[in-house]
XYZ file of N, CA and C in Angstrom:
804
model
N 0.853 -1.201 0.000
C 0.000 0.000 0.000
C 0.886 1.248 0.000
N 0.600 2.221 -0.887
C 1.444 3.421 -0.942
C 1.433 4.196 0.372
N 2.547 4.835 0.659
C 2.658 5.685 1.842
C 1.691 6.867 1.695
N 0.775 7.077 2.646
C -0.182 8.190 2.525
C 0.499 9.551 2.381
N 1.621 9.739 3.064
C 2.327 11.019 2.944
C 2.937 11.175 1.557
N 3.392 10.069 0.974
C 3.890 10.121 -0.396
C 2.784 10.458 -1.377
N 1.614 9.865 -1.171
C 0.463 10.181 -2.026
C 0.102 11.658 -1.894
N 0.152 12.180 -0.666
C -0.162 13.597 -0.446
C 0.838 14.506 -1.152
N 2.091 14.064 -1.255
C 3.117 14.857 -1.927
C 2.813 15.017 -3.412
N 1.983 14.134 -3.947
C 1.578 14.214 -5.350
C 0.225 14.905 -5.495
N -0.745 14.478 -4.695
C -2.120 14.939 -4.904
C -2.345 16.389 -4.478
N -1.737 16.813 -3.386
C -1.972 18.187 -2.914
C -1.405 19.220 -3.894
N -0.125 19.120 -4.303
C 0.364 20.079 -5.304
C -0.367 19.960 -6.636
N -0.757 18.731 -7.004
C -1.470 18.556 -8.264
C -2.828 19.227 -8.248
N -3.588 19.036 -7.171
C -4.908 19.656 -7.069
C -4.801 21.177 -7.011
N -3.842 21.688 -6.229
C -3.671 23.140 -6.126
C -3.304 23.739 -7.478
N -2.448 23.060 -8.226
C -2.033 23.565 -9.541
C -3.220 23.593 -10.502
N -4.010 22.526 -10.526
C -5.144 22.469 -11.451
C -6.184 23.533 -11.124
N -6.459 23.744 -9.830
C -7.404 24.796 -9.440
C -6.864 26.162 -9.848
N -5.587 26.412 -9.550
C -4.988 27.689 -9.915
C -4.950 27.897 -11.413
N -4.636 26.849 -12.160
C -4.570 26.961 -13.619
C -5.945 27.266 -14.198
N -6.971 26.614 -13.672
C -8.334 26.879 -14.149
C -8.714 28.338 -13.910
N -8.444 28.848 -12.720
C -8.783 30.241 -12.417
C -7.970 31.208 -13.271
N -6.695 30.908 -13.428
C -5.824 31.791 -14.208
C -6.263 31.839 -15.659
N -6.516 30.687 -16.252
C -6.926 30.657 -17.652
C -8.335 31.220 -17.840
N -9.191 31.082 -16.838
C -10.529 31.675 -16.924
C -10.445 33.196 -16.958
N -9.415 33.746 -16.324
C -9.232 35.196 -16.277
C -8.444 35.719 -17.474
N -7.318 35.068 -17.774
C -6.404 35.581 -18.794
C -6.605 34.951 -20.163
N -7.270 33.805 -20.226
C -7.412 33.086 -21.489
C -6.569 31.821 -21.476
N -7.101 30.774 -22.083
C -6.404 29.490 -22.089
C -5.059 29.614 -22.805
N -4.022 29.121 -22.146
C -2.689 29.167 -22.725
C -1.961 30.477 -22.494
N -2.607 31.438 -21.810
C -1.962 32.713 -21.521
C -1.301 32.656 -20.150
N -0.224 33.388 -19.973
C 0.575 33.463 -18.744
C 1.308 32.142 -18.514
N 0.568 31.065 -18.324
C 1.160 29.727 -18.257
C 0.769 28.994 -19.536
N 1.747 28.633 -20.330
C 1.472 27.987 -21.609
C 1.053 26.530 -21.414
N 0.416 25.969 -22.417
C -0.033 24.576 -22.331
C 1.134 23.634 -22.092
N 2.255 23.878 -22.801
C 3.401 22.979 -22.637
C 4.001 23.077 -21.232
N 3.878 24.250 -20.604
C 4.323 24.371 -19.218
C 3.444 23.538 -18.286
N 2.138 23.589 -18.503
C 1.227 22.795 -17.677
C 1.492 21.302 -17.861
N 1.762 20.893 -19.099
C 2.072 19.480 -19.355
C 3.373 19.079 -18.673
N 4.363 19.980 -18.692
C 5.638 19.684 -18.025
C 5.422 19.495 -16.528
N 4.596 20.351 -15.936
C 4.318 20.221 -14.500
C 3.675 18.876 -14.194
N 2.696 18.491 -14.986
C 2.015 17.219 -14.747
C 2.959 16.034 -14.970
N 3.844 16.141 -15.955
C 4.837 15.083 -16.157
C 5.773 14.993 -14.956
N 6.131 16.149 -14.392
C 6.964 16.147 -13.193
C 6.269 15.485 -12.019
N 4.979 15.773 -11.850
C 4.228 15.120 -10.770
C 4.111 13.618 -11.002
N 4.014 13.211 -12.265
C 3.983 11.772 -12.557
C 5.286 11.112 -12.121
N 6.409 11.806 -12.343
C 7.701 11.276 -11.891
C 7.751 11.194 -10.366
N 7.176 12.191 -9.689
C 7.104 12.145 -8.223
C 6.279 10.941 -7.780
N 5.171 10.690 -8.471
C 4.315 9.556 -8.121
C 5.062 8.236 -8.261
N 5.833 8.096 -9.334
C 6.625 6.875 -9.513
C 7.635 6.734 -8.376
N 8.201 7.861 -7.949
C 9.243 7.821 -6.920
C 8.697 7.497 -5.537
N 7.563 8.095 -5.165
C 7.143 8.013 -3.753
C 5.799 7.333 -3.525
N 5.069 7.013 -4.581
C 3.740 6.413 -4.403
C 3.566 5.179 -5.279
N 4.647 4.430 -5.454
C 4.631 3.212 -6.257
C 5.412 2.135 -5.507
N 5.461 0.909 -6.024
C 6.261 -0.135 -5.362
C 7.737 0.229 -5.186
N 8.230 1.183 -5.974
C 9.621 1.613 -5.812
C 9.871 2.109 -4.395
N 8.915 2.833 -3.821
C 9.098 3.381 -2.477
C 9.262 2.268 -1.446
N 8.481 1.203 -1.584
C 8.595 0.087 -0.639
C 9.941 -0.609 -0.769
N 10.485 -0.648 -1.992
C 11.761 -1.335 -2.219
C 12.940 -0.600 -1.607
N 12.773 0.691 -1.294
C 13.902 1.458 -0.758
C 14.313 0.993 0.630
N 13.410 0.330 1.350
C 13.772 -0.177 2.668
C 14.674 -1.385 2.615
N 14.736 -2.042 1.440
C 15.555 -3.248 1.304
C 16.826 -3.007 0.513
N 16.812 -2.025 -0.388
C 17.973 -1.802 -1.250
C 18.305 -0.318 -1.342
N 19.547 0.005 -1.068
C 20.022 1.380 -1.204
C 19.949 1.835 -2.656
N 20.216 0.935 -3.591
C 20.193 1.305 -5.006
C 18.807 1.799 -5.421
N 17.747 1.173 -4.887
C 16.394 1.631 -5.194
C 16.141 3.018 -4.608
N 16.728 3.282 -3.450
C 16.590 4.605 -2.839
C 17.265 5.661 -3.712
N 18.388 5.330 -4.318
C 19.062 6.289 -5.180
C 18.281 6.527 -6.467
N 17.649 5.468 -7.005
C 16.772 5.658 -8.160
C 15.656 6.637 -7.801
N 15.107 6.471 -6.627
C 14.052 7.358 -6.139
C 14.537 8.805 -6.080
N 15.723 9.013 -5.539
C 16.245 10.372 -5.401
C 16.566 10.998 -6.756
N 17.099 10.207 -7.682
C 17.381 10.732 -9.022
C 16.081 11.132 -9.717
N 15.032 10.337 -9.548
C 13.735 10.698 -10.126
C 13.235 12.033 -9.581
N 13.379 12.231 -8.279
C 12.893 13.465 -7.666
C 13.708 14.678 -8.098
N 15.029 14.553 -8.030
C 15.909 15.707 -8.239
C 16.223 15.940 -9.715
N 16.457 14.865 -10.461
C 16.918 15.006 -11.837
C 15.840 14.940 -12.890
N 14.659 14.418 -12.550
C 13.574 14.299 -13.530
C 12.385 15.170 -13.123
N 11.835 14.918 -11.936
C 10.635 15.646 -11.516
C 10.898 17.139 -11.328
N 11.981 17.483 -10.636
C 12.215 18.892 -10.281
C 12.336 19.809 -11.494
N 13.157 19.480 -12.518
C 13.222 20.393 -13.665
C 11.901 20.517 -14.406
N 11.144 19.424 -14.512
C 9.848 19.498 -15.189
C 8.876 20.376 -14.407
N 8.850 20.217 -13.098
C 7.963 21.041 -12.268
C 8.375 22.508 -12.340
N 9.678 22.776 -12.311
C 10.157 24.159 -12.364
C 9.737 24.842 -13.657
N 9.792 24.124 -14.765
C 9.380 24.679 -16.056
C 7.888 25.008 -16.052
N 7.120 24.284 -15.235
C 5.671 24.458 -15.216
C 5.153 25.667 -14.472
N 6.015 26.583 -14.054
C 5.605 27.803 -13.330
C 4.705 27.470 -12.149
N 5.208 26.665 -11.197
C 4.326 26.181 -10.126
C 3.826 27.255 -9.172
N 4.716 28.146 -8.724
C 4.306 29.061 -7.659
C 3.247 30.063 -8.108
N 3.438 30.783 -9.225
C 2.388 31.731 -9.607
C 1.064 31.045 -9.920
N 1.128 29.815 -10.432
C -0.109 29.090 -10.739
C -0.824 28.680 -9.459
N -0.072 28.135 -8.503
C -0.674 27.711 -7.239
C -1.225 28.911 -6.467
N -0.592 30.081 -6.602
C -1.114 31.271 -5.924
C -2.540 31.579 -6.363
N -2.865 31.244 -7.603
C -4.220 31.490 -8.094
C -5.240 30.545 -7.465
N -4.780 29.491 -6.808
C -5.694 28.588 -6.101
C -6.081 29.134 -4.732
N -5.379 30.157 -4.257
C -5.645 30.716 -2.930
C -6.860 31.643 -2.969
N -7.458 31.922 -1.812
C -8.529 32.925 -1.764
C -8.046 34.265 -2.307
N -8.985 35.039 -2.840
C -8.634 36.278 -3.525
C -7.796 37.232 -2.696
N -8.130 37.402 -1.414
C -7.388 38.342 -0.569
C -5.941 37.901 -0.408
N -5.723 36.616 -0.201
C -4.362 36.109 -0.077
C -3.609 36.289 -1.390
N -4.289 35.979 -2.485
C -3.636 36.072 -3.791
C -3.207 37.504 -4.084
N -4.085 38.463 -3.804
C -3.745 39.865 -4.067
C -2.583 40.330 -3.201
N -2.433 39.724 -2.035
C -1.332 40.101 -1.150
C -0.012 39.467 -1.601
N -0.076 38.229 -2.097
C 1.146 37.474 -2.385
C 1.651 37.640 -3.818
N 0.747 37.891 -4.762
C 1.195 37.995 -6.153
C 2.204 39.127 -6.375
N 2.012 40.311 -5.759
C 3.043 41.346 -5.934
C 4.411 40.914 -5.413
N 4.433 40.155 -4.311
C 5.709 39.651 -3.798
C 6.343 38.702 -4.804
N 5.511 37.853 -5.403
C 6.026 36.935 -6.415
C 6.573 37.703 -7.622
N 5.866 38.739 -8.052
C 6.326 39.508 -9.214
C 7.670 40.164 -8.929
N 7.855 40.660 -7.705
C 9.146 41.261 -7.360
C 10.257 40.215 -7.412
N 9.980 39.028 -6.870
C 10.982 37.960 -6.909
C 11.284 37.553 -8.341
N 10.241 37.446 -9.170
C 10.444 37.042 -10.560
C 11.221 38.096 -11.330
N 10.948 39.380 -11.047
C 11.687 40.454 -11.716
C 13.156 40.417 -11.325
N 13.433 40.215 -10.040
C 14.818 40.093 -9.574
C 15.502 38.898 -10.221
N 14.776 37.800 -10.314
C 15.339 36.574 -10.877
C 15.672 36.742 -12.344
N 14.838 37.488 -13.073
C 15.061 37.670 -14.502
C 16.157 38.685 -14.797
N 16.570 39.454 -13.792
C 17.571 40.486 -14.010
C 18.851 40.220 -13.250
N 19.364 41.246 -12.573
C 20.644 41.097 -11.872
C 20.620 40.067 -10.752
N 19.434 39.747 -10.241
C 19.357 38.791 -9.139
C 19.465 37.342 -9.553
N 19.645 37.079 -10.860
C 19.685 35.692 -11.332
C 20.762 34.893 -10.613
N 21.946 35.460 -10.493
C 23.049 34.727 -9.864
C 22.741 34.424 -8.404
N 22.131 35.372 -7.692
C 21.805 35.143 -6.279
C 20.809 33.996 -6.124
N 19.775 33.994 -6.960
C 18.794 32.915 -6.894
C 19.435 31.571 -7.220
N 20.311 31.555 -8.213
C 20.946 30.303 -8.617
C 21.852 29.772 -7.516
N 22.651 30.651 -6.925
C 23.543 30.226 -5.840
C 22.731 29.753 -4.639
N 21.661 30.483 -4.303
C 20.820 30.073 -3.175
C 20.204 28.700 -3.427
N 19.693 28.487 -4.640
C 19.122 27.187 -4.973
C 20.148 26.084 -4.917
N 21.361 26.377 -5.395
C 22.430 25.377 -5.385
C 22.822 25.009 -3.957
N 22.980 26.016 -3.103
C 23.363 25.756 -1.708
C 22.289 24.929 -1.000
N 21.029 25.278 -1.210
C 19.937 24.532 -0.578
C 19.903 23.085 -1.058
N 20.062 22.903 -2.366
C 19.999 21.553 -2.923
C 21.156 20.691 -2.432
N 22.363 21.244 -2.458
C 23.535 20.488 -2.000
C 23.426 20.192 -0.508
N 22.962 21.178 0.262
C 22.806 20.951 1.693
C 21.842 19.821 1.988
N 20.689 19.818 1.311
C 19.713 18.745 1.520
C 20.299 17.393 1.136
N 21.002 17.348 0.018
C 21.574 16.081 -0.461
C 22.540 15.481 0.550
N 23.485 16.270 1.016
C 24.522 15.742 1.903
C 24.000 15.503 3.321
N 23.141 16.377 3.811
C 22.624 16.196 5.171
C 21.797 14.920 5.271
N 20.912 14.691 4.315
C 20.034 13.524 4.392
C 20.757 12.213 4.112
N 21.942 12.272 3.509
C 22.697 11.037 3.281
C 23.695 10.749 4.401
N 23.733 11.596 5.425
C 24.502 11.250 6.623
C 23.871 10.009 7.248
N 24.671 9.007 7.626
C 24.108 7.723 8.075
C 23.041 7.838 9.158
N 23.260 8.670 10.181
C 22.286 8.749 11.279
C 20.933 9.257 10.789
N 20.945 10.317 9.981
C 19.685 10.887 9.510
C 19.030 9.990 8.468
N 19.850 9.354 7.637
C 19.319 8.432 6.630
C 18.575 7.289 7.310
N 19.195 6.712 8.340
C 18.568 5.611 9.077
C 17.274 6.077 9.749
N 17.310 7.272 10.319
C 16.124 7.793 10.996
C 14.974 7.993 10.011
N 15.286 8.452 8.801
C 14.246 8.669 7.795
C 13.595 7.358 7.374
N 14.386 6.301 7.271
C 13.815 5.005 6.913
C 12.915 4.461 8.016
N 13.163 4.862 9.249
C 12.383 4.358 10.383
C 11.121 5.169 10.650
N 10.968 6.316 9.995
C 9.831 7.200 10.262
C 9.205 7.653 8.948
N 7.922 7.371 8.751
C 7.243 7.809 7.532
C 7.239 9.325 7.416
N 7.012 10.008 8.525
C 6.960 11.468 8.488
C 8.315 12.056 8.110
N 9.379 11.523 8.706
C 10.715 12.022 8.397
C 11.106 11.674 6.964
N 10.690 10.503 6.510
C 10.977 10.098 5.136
C 10.270 11.026 4.144
N 9.015 11.376 4.440
C 8.292 12.306 3.580
C 8.950 13.684 3.591
N 9.438 14.112 4.762
C 10.142 15.390 4.849
C 11.415 15.359 4.016
N 12.124 14.235 4.044
C 13.323 14.082 3.218
C 12.979 14.267 1.745
N 11.951 13.564 1.283
C 11.557 13.667 -0.121
C 11.134 15.089 -0.479
N 10.350 15.706 0.399
C 9.891 17.066 0.131
C 11.062 18.037 0.059
N 12.046 17.873 0.939
C 13.193 18.787 0.921
C 14.030 18.584 -0.330
N 14.216 17.332 -0.762
C 14.913 17.086 -2.022
C 14.197 17.782 -3.176
N 12.880 17.588 -3.230
C 12.109 18.100 -4.357
C 12.056 19.622 -4.356
N 11.749 20.220 -3.210
C 11.583 21.674 -3.155
C 12.898 22.391 -3.438
N 13.993 21.940 -2.824
C 15.274 22.618 -3.065
C 15.717 22.449 -4.511
N 15.454 21.287 -5.099
C 15.821 21.084 -6.499
C 14.959 21.933 -7.425
N 13.673 22.094 -7.099
C 12.805 22.948 -7.915
C 13.288 24.394 -7.867
N 13.701 24.866 -6.684
C 14.232 26.231 -6.579
C 15.457 26.392 -7.478
N 16.362 25.422 -7.434
C 17.564 25.499 -8.265
C 17.205 25.490 -9.750
N 16.351 24.555 -10.152
C 16.022 24.459 -11.577
C 15.201 25.650 -12.040
N 14.368 26.208 -11.167
C 13.633 27.421 -11.527
C 14.601 28.565 -11.793
N 15.612 28.691 -10.928
C 16.603 29.750 -11.120
C 17.362 29.555 -12.424
N 17.784 28.327 -12.679
C 18.563 28.044 -13.888
C 17.706 28.206 -15.136
N 16.489 27.672 -15.106
C 15.622 27.727 -16.285
C 15.195 29.149 -16.613
N 15.314 30.069 -15.660
C 14.947 31.451 -15.914
C 16.006 32.239 -16.650
N 17.137 31.604 -16.978
C 18.232 32.307 -17.655
C 17.944 32.409 -19.143
N 16.935 33.190 -19.486
C 16.535 33.286 -20.888
C 17.356 34.315 -21.657
N 17.916 35.283 -20.952
C 18.656 36.334 -21.641
C 20.003 35.808 -22.107
N 20.441 36.271 -23.254
C 21.678 35.750 -23.846
C 22.890 35.991 -22.962
N 22.845 37.030 -22.098
C 24.018 37.357 -21.287
C 24.273 36.346 -20.182
N 23.266 35.576 -19.792
C 23.454 34.604 -18.712
C 23.178 33.172 -19.156
N 22.843 32.980 -20.425
C 22.534 31.635 -20.896
C 23.696 30.680 -20.741
N 24.904 31.146 -21.080
C 26.075 30.292 -20.918
C 26.352 29.983 -19.462
N 26.132 30.963 -18.596
C 26.337 30.740 -17.163
C 25.358 29.707 -16.624
N 24.150 29.657 -17.178
C 23.171 28.665 -16.731
C 23.641 27.253 -17.044
N 24.230 27.071 -18.220
C 24.759 25.750 -18.586
C 25.859 25.345 -17.605
N 26.742 26.285 -17.296
C 27.813 26.007 -16.332
C 27.224 25.679 -14.964
N 26.182 26.422 -14.562
C 25.566 26.195 -13.252
C 25.003 24.786 -13.129
N 24.459 24.258 -14.217
C 23.918 22.897 -14.182
C 25.022 21.893 -13.886
N 26.168 22.056 -14.553
C 27.273 21.122 -14.319
C 27.873 21.305 -12.917
N 27.977 22.550 -12.464
C 28.469 22.788 -11.105
C 27.516 22.163 -10.088
N 26.219 22.290 -10.336
C 25.239 21.714 -9.431
C 25.298 20.204 -9.365
N 25.792 19.568 -10.432
C 25.881 18.103 -10.453
C 27.111 17.581 -9.722
N 28.118 18.430 -9.508
C 29.377 17.950 -8.923
C 29.213 17.360 -7.521
N 28.461 17.998 -6.602
C 28.330 17.400 -5.262
C 27.684 16.019 -5.286
N 26.669 15.822 -6.131
C 26.040 14.504 -6.233
C 27.003 13.498 -6.843
N 27.790 13.942 -7.824
C 28.786 13.060 -8.428
C 29.821 12.640 -7.397
N 30.263 13.601 -6.581
C 31.248 13.284 -5.542
C 30.672 12.311 -4.519
N 29.426 12.542 -4.104
C 28.792 11.641 -3.140
C 28.634 10.244 -3.733
N 28.229 10.180 -4.994
C 28.097 8.886 -5.648
C 29.419 8.164 -5.772
N 30.487 8.910 -6.077
C 31.810 8.291 -6.184
C 32.276 7.749 -4.833
N 32.073 8.532 -3.768
C 32.440 8.059 -2.428
C 31.666 6.798 -2.058
N 30.401 6.788 -2.416
C 29.559 5.629 -2.124
C 30.051 4.392 -2.881
N 30.443 4.598 -4.136
C 30.904 3.487 -4.972
C 32.235 2.935 -4.489
N 33.125 3.816 -4.057
C 34.488 3.407 -3.704
C 34.642 3.010 -2.238
N 33.600 3.199 -1.433
C 33.702 2.870 -0.003
C 34.002 1.383 0.185
N 34.784 1.082 1.212
C 35.172 -0.304 1.470
C 34.221 -1.058 2.379
N 33.196 -0.366 2.894
C 32.224 -1.029 3.774
C 30.874 -0.337 3.617
N 29.790 -1.026 3.980
C 28.468 -0.400 3.884
C 28.350 0.809 4.812
N 27.717 1.854 4.327
C 27.526 3.057 5.126
C 26.345 2.947 6.089
N 25.317 2.196 5.693
C 24.058 2.234 6.424
C 23.768 0.868 7.036
N 23.770 0.770 8.374
C 23.556 -0.522 9.041
C 22.246 -1.206 8.665
N 21.223 -0.431 8.281
C 19.934 -1.022 7.961
C 20.030 -2.009 6.804
N 21.034 -1.812 5.936
C 21.190 -2.701 4.786
C 22.264 -3.762 5.013
N 22.928 -3.750 6.161
C 24.171 -4.505 6.341
C 23.971 -5.893 6.939
N 22.766 -6.480 6.823
C 22.583 -7.844 7.311
C 23.514 -8.822 6.623
N 23.675 -8.644 5.315
C 24.666 -9.387 4.527
C 25.669 -8.360 4.025
N 26.804 -8.181 4.716
C 27.733 -7.098 4.375
C 28.200 -7.126 2.924
N 28.485 -8.312 2.387
C 28.976 -8.391 1.011
C 27.904 -7.922 0.026
N 26.669 -8.395 0.214
C 25.579 -7.979 -0.671
C 25.275 -6.494 -0.495
N 25.351 -6.021 0.747
C 25.086 -4.607 1.011
C 26.124 -3.721 0.343
N 27.384 -4.136 0.376
C 28.440 -3.345 -0.254
C 28.263 -3.321 -1.768
N 27.900 -4.458 -2.339
C 27.668 -4.508 -3.785
C 26.503 -3.607 -4.182
N 25.433 -3.652 -3.402
C 24.278 -2.795 -3.684
C 24.636 -1.322 -3.511
N 25.480 -1.018 -2.535
C 25.917 0.364 -2.327
C 26.722 0.862 -3.515
N 27.535 0.002 -4.100
C 28.291 0.384 -5.288
C 27.350 0.681 -6.457
N 26.321 -0.150 -6.602
C 25.319 0.115 -7.640
C 24.623 1.449 -7.373
N 24.307 1.707 -6.109
C 23.651 2.965 -5.742
C 24.516 4.166 -6.111
N 25.817 4.065 -5.855
C 26.715 5.153 -6.218
C 26.745 5.391 -7.710
N 26.754 4.309 -8.489
C 26.745 4.445 -9.950
C 25.447 5.095 -10.418
N 24.332 4.730 -9.797
C 23.053 5.360 -10.144
C 23.126 6.860 -9.893
N 23.712 7.249 -8.754
C 23.748 8.661 -8.398
C 24.587 9.473 -9.375
N 25.806 8.998 -9.684
C 26.637 9.827 -10.561
C 26.467 9.472 -12.036
N 26.013 8.258 -12.331
C 25.854 7.861 -13.725
C 24.522 8.291 -14.296
N 23.440 7.779 -13.727
C 22.103 8.147 -14.205
C 21.830 9.624 -13.938
N 22.241 10.094 -12.758
C 22.090 11.516 -12.473
C 22.870 12.378 -13.449
N 24.033 11.884 -13.884
C 24.828 12.616 -14.864
C 24.138 12.724 -16.208
N 23.421 11.667 -16.598
C 22.675 11.714 -17.859
C 21.609 12.802 -17.804
N 20.889 12.872 -16.685
C 19.876 13.920 -16.520
C 20.511 15.305 -16.607
N 21.711 15.450 -16.047
C 22.417 16.729 -16.101
C 22.764 17.106 -17.532
N 23.275 16.148 -18.293
C 23.655 16.418 -19.683
C 22.431 16.811 -20.508
N 21.321 16.101 -20.316
C 20.101 16.431 -21.054
C 19.656 17.857 -20.735
N 19.640 18.210 -19.450
C 19.235 19.561 -19.057
C 20.184 20.607 -19.630
N 21.479 20.323 -19.599
C 22.459 21.268 -20.135
C 22.265 21.467 -21.633
N 21.960 20.392 -22.355
C 21.730 20.510 -23.797
C 20.495 21.359 -24.092
N 19.437 21.169 -23.299
C 18.229 21.974 -23.489
C 18.532 23.448 -23.243
N 19.245 23.742 -22.159
C 19.595 25.135 -21.855
C 20.527 25.715 -22.899
N 21.458 24.898 -23.393
C 22.382 25.366 -24.426
C 21.609 25.718 -25.697
N 20.633 24.874 -26.048
C 19.809 25.173 -27.212
C 19.027 26.464 -27.035
N 18.483 26.676 -25.829
C 17.747 27.912 -25.559
C 18.668 29.126 -25.636
N 19.901 28.962 -25.158
C 20.876 30.057 -25.219
C 21.203 30.399 -26.665
N 21.441 29.380 -27.497
C 21.726 29.626 -28.908
C 20.550 30.315 -29.593
N 19.334 29.904 -29.238
C 18.156 30.546 -29.820
C 18.090 32.019 -29.426
N 18.438 32.318 -28.155
C 18.447 33.715 -27.710
C 19.512 34.518 -28.448
N 20.677 33.909 -28.671
C 21.725 34.587 -29.428
C 21.281 34.850 -30.858
N 20.590 33.867 -31.449
C 20.111 34.031 -32.822
C 19.109 35.169 -32.921
N 18.198 35.227 -31.948
C 17.198 36.297 -31.979
C 17.825 37.668 -31.790
N 18.990 37.719 -31.128
C 19.631 39.011 -30.867
C 20.373 39.548 -32.080
N 20.583 38.694 -33.089
C 21.295 39.125 -34.279
C 20.348 39.833 -35.242
N 20.867 40.780 -36.044
C 20.021 41.399 -37.070
C 19.467 40.330 -38.004
N 18.158 40.330 -38.167
C 17.539 39.307 -39.003
C 17.527 37.943 -38.371
N 17.802 37.893 -37.036
C 17.902 36.601 -36.358
C 16.618 35.816 -36.372
N 15.484 36.512 -36.433
C 14.222 35.781 -36.435
C 13.988 35.047 -37.733
N 14.838 35.353 -38.767
C 14.704 34.646 -40.034
C 15.732 33.552 -40.171
N 16.601 33.406 -39.134
C 17.590 32.338 -39.185
C 18.964 32.898 -39.476
N 19.996 32.225 -38.993
C 21.368 32.683 -39.173
C 21.924 32.298 -40.526
N 21.420 31.237 -41.103
C 21.951 30.750 -42.368
C 20.851 30.777 -43.401
N 21.136 31.364 -44.531
C 20.158 31.427 -45.615
C 20.764 30.779 -46.836
N 19.937 30.062 -47.583
C 20.431 29.400 -48.797
C 19.655 29.899 -50.001
């Protein structure tokens, strides 16, 4: 049976987004402010969250560290960038009562304006620090073991992974201007380094890190090595894909900035 808190991690944001999207499109017009492809990206991200925390995969994490790493890669490397592209916060704000929305939307607009301008680097660094902090803190053996023993703590772990990663990817994905597009690509690779380092340490360790898996030390060590490869290998693939998408967006911005760029750089 799926963990109720894991199910809530999918259904509550999903319901809030759909209510907000309906109200927003009823006011501004369908596909306005939040585009259809953004809404689809958000829903695809929530589907990835569902696979991670509300499917048999979640139950398997108590027996195998490698399954836990698959879960974390799904949350951080697949779900988070898709959700970030879906403009979650302004859409969810539209699900709130009118008085709350009128109070909070101006704050959101100020943050978005800062993010789109000189504040881009600050948002990106803040997102990176939060994401790296969550990753390393929750993989400390004592806290990792405690999370496996408590559904509430385990749900908090997943939520912190997802939220901090969404903040980072939102900051990076907002680098639409040609002056910071290249920096966004670099930021993606820099953001992947701490996870790569953690995965490498996990792979090269000479003994199991987590006693919960160490009933058979040899099997536990082998599974831990697989888990490390998942973290830096599969996670690395997600990083490369995201970097390629951002690089393409940067090139498109450069093309548009050129005279006649909207007609293409090469003419035959």
